[in-house]
Amino acid sequence: MERTFVMVKPDGMQRKLAGEVIRRLERKGLNLEMARVLQLSPQLAQEHYAEHREKPFFANLITYICSGPVLAMVWSGKDAIALTRMLVGHRDPRQALPGTIRGDYANTTTENLVHASDGPQAAQREIQLFF
């Protein structure tokens, strides 16, 4: 069984879409292992998004992700990372396919509802950061 990290971002929480995210992951056969609602500190946000530190959008990303509560979750199942990434959709909602979470609900690249680990190393690091 593979584990992955998924986070419903502040816009997803404000729009009351956390249940929709959970529903889609559960219907795909993935198992919710852990979940917690929290408000990210700037320090945790910077550690979580460390790979983007030198990018021009980093400051705005940190401000946004700290702007409201998030739902951090650990999911498991066969091919959990690939399945979750497929369900979430492309980070740019203009490129996200209909039927994906972002394709159906996201409006901007930054405020795109949900974060999902992009590989096993990222999943392990993110799970350790949040749990």
Short mmCIF file of C-alpha atoms in Angstrom, two decimals:
data_model
loop_
_atom_site.label_atom_id
_atom_site.label_comp_id
_atom_site.label_asym_id
_atom_site.label_seq_id
_atom_site.Cartn_x
_atom_site.Cartn_y
_atom_site.Cartn_z
CA MET A 1 0.00 0.00 0.00
CA GLU A 2 1.26 3.42 -0.96
CA ARG A 3 0.64 6.53 1.12
CA THR A 4 0.16 10.10 -0.07
CA PHE A 5 -0.47 13.53 1.39
CA VAL A 6 -3.44 15.66 0.30
CA MET A 7 -4.35 19.12 1.54
CA VAL A 8 -7.56 21.04 0.90
CA LYS A 9 -6.32 24.62 0.61
CA PRO A 10 -7.99 27.72 2.11
CA ASP A 11 -10.17 28.38 -0.95
CA GLY A 12 -11.45 24.79 -0.88
CA MET A 13 -12.27 25.12 2.81
CA GLN A 14 -13.96 28.51 2.34
CA ARG A 15 -16.05 27.12 -0.52
CA LYS A 16 -16.98 24.06 1.59
CA LEU A 17 -15.48 21.57 -0.88
CA ALA A 18 -13.53 19.41 1.61
CA GLY A 19 -16.32 16.85 1.63
CA GLU A 20 -16.27 16.69 -2.17
CA VAL A 21 -12.51 16.04 -2.16
CA ILE A 22 -12.92 13.28 0.44
CA ARG A 23 -15.87 11.77 -1.44
CA ARG A 24 -13.94 11.54 -4.70
CA LEU A 25 -10.89 9.94 -3.08
CA GLU A 26 -13.04 7.46 -1.16
CA ARG A 27 -15.05 6.52 -4.26
CA LYS A 28 -11.80 5.78 -6.06
CA GLY A 29 -11.06 3.21 -3.35
CA LEU A 30 -8.44 5.10 -1.37
CA ASN A 31 -8.38 4.94 2.42
CA LEU A 32 -8.29 8.00 4.67
CA GLU A 33 -5.74 7.27 7.41
CA MET A 34 -5.37 10.64 9.15
CA ALA A 35 -6.87 14.10 8.90
CA ARG A 36 -6.57 17.37 10.74
CA VAL A 37 -7.71 20.93 10.25
CA LEU A 38 -5.07 23.54 10.97
CA GLN A 39 -3.97 27.06 10.19
CA LEU A 40 -0.50 27.02 8.65
CA SER A 41 2.15 29.21 10.22
CA PRO A 42 4.42 31.07 7.79
CA GLN A 43 7.27 28.80 8.95
CA LEU A 44 5.38 25.58 8.15
CA ALA A 45 4.16 27.01 4.85
CA GLN A 46 7.71 27.96 3.82
CA GLU A 47 8.98 24.51 4.74
CA HIS A 48 6.14 22.82 2.85
CA TYR A 49 6.73 24.91 -0.30
CA ALA A 50 10.54 25.10 0.03
CA GLU A 51 11.09 23.99 -3.59
CA HIS A 52 9.39 27.20 -4.75
CA ARG A 53 11.44 29.54 -2.51
CA GLU A 54 13.29 31.24 -5.40
CA LYS A 55 10.25 31.60 -7.66
CA PRO A 56 8.55 34.99 -8.09
CA PHE A 57 5.19 33.75 -6.79
CA PHE A 58 6.59 32.35 -3.50
CA ALA A 59 5.59 35.28 -1.24
CA ASN A 60 2.03 35.31 -2.62
CA LEU A 61 1.80 31.52 -2.24
CA ILE A 62 2.81 31.71 1.44
CA THR A 63 0.36 34.56 2.11
CA TYR A 64 -2.43 32.61 0.44
CA ILE A 65 -1.82 29.23 2.10
CA CYS A 66 -1.71 30.94 5.52
CA SER A 67 -4.91 32.93 4.84
CA GLY A 68 -7.31 30.38 6.31
CA PRO A 69 -7.63 26.86 7.65
CA VAL A 70 -6.60 23.84 5.58
CA LEU A 71 -7.48 20.17 5.83
CA ALA A 72 -4.32 18.01 5.85
CA MET A 73 -4.86 14.31 5.12
CA VAL A 74 -2.97 11.07 4.63
CA TRP A 75 -4.47 8.64 2.13
CA SER A 76 -3.38 5.11 1.27
CA GLY A 77 -4.07 2.50 -1.34
CA LYS A 78 -2.68 0.83 -4.43
CA ASP A 79 -1.07 3.54 -6.59
CA ALA A 80 -2.39 6.20 -4.19
CA ILE A 81 -0.09 8.96 -5.49
CA ALA A 82 -0.90 8.48 -9.19
CA LEU A 83 -4.62 8.02 -8.54
CA THR A 84 -4.78 11.13 -6.37
CA ARG A 85 -2.89 13.23 -8.91
CA MET A 86 -5.27 12.04 -11.64
CA LEU A 87 -8.35 12.93 -9.54
CA VAL A 88 -6.94 16.34 -8.57
CA GLY A 89 -6.10 17.38 -12.13
CA HIS A 90 -3.63 19.87 -13.60
CA ARG A 91 -2.55 22.75 -11.34
CA ASP A 92 -3.71 25.27 -13.96
CA PRO A 93 -7.52 25.05 -13.98
CA ARG A 94 -7.56 26.07 -17.66
CA GLN A 95 -5.69 22.84 -18.42
CA ALA A 96 -7.43 20.62 -15.85
CA LEU A 97 -9.81 18.16 -17.47
CA PRO A 98 -13.52 18.21 -16.66
CA GLY A 99 -14.25 15.55 -14.08
CA THR A 100 -11.12 16.34 -12.07
CA ILE A 101 -11.41 18.32 -8.84
CA ARG A 102 -9.57 21.32 -10.28
CA GLY A 103 -11.29 20.99 -13.65
CA ASP A 104 -14.67 21.13 -11.98
CA TYR A 105 -14.04 23.69 -9.21
CA ALA A 106 -10.76 25.65 -9.48
CA ASN A 107 -10.58 29.17 -10.86
CA THR A 108 -6.92 30.23 -10.59
CA THR A 109 -3.50 28.57 -10.55
CA THR A 110 -2.73 29.65 -6.98
CA GLU A 111 -6.19 29.16 -5.52
CA ASN A 112 -6.68 25.71 -7.02
CA LEU A 113 -8.41 24.01 -4.07
CA VAL A 114 -6.11 21.13 -3.29
CA HIS A 115 -2.49 20.03 -2.98
CA ALA A 116 -1.41 16.43 -3.64
CA SER A 117 2.05 14.92 -3.29
CA ASP A 118 3.81 14.49 -6.63
CA GLY A 119 5.91 11.46 -5.71
CA PRO A 120 6.89 9.06 -2.92
CA GLN A 121 9.65 11.29 -1.48
CA ALA A 122 7.36 14.32 -1.40
CA ALA A 123 4.59 12.27 0.21
CA GLN A 124 6.88 11.02 2.96
CA ARG A 125 8.29 14.52 3.62
CA GLU A 126 4.84 16.14 3.66
CA ILE A 127 3.33 13.48 5.93
CA GLN A 128 6.18 14.02 8.38
CA LEU A 129 5.71 17.81 8.24
CA PHE A 130 2.00 17.69 9.03
CA PHE A 131 1.69 14.58 11.17
#
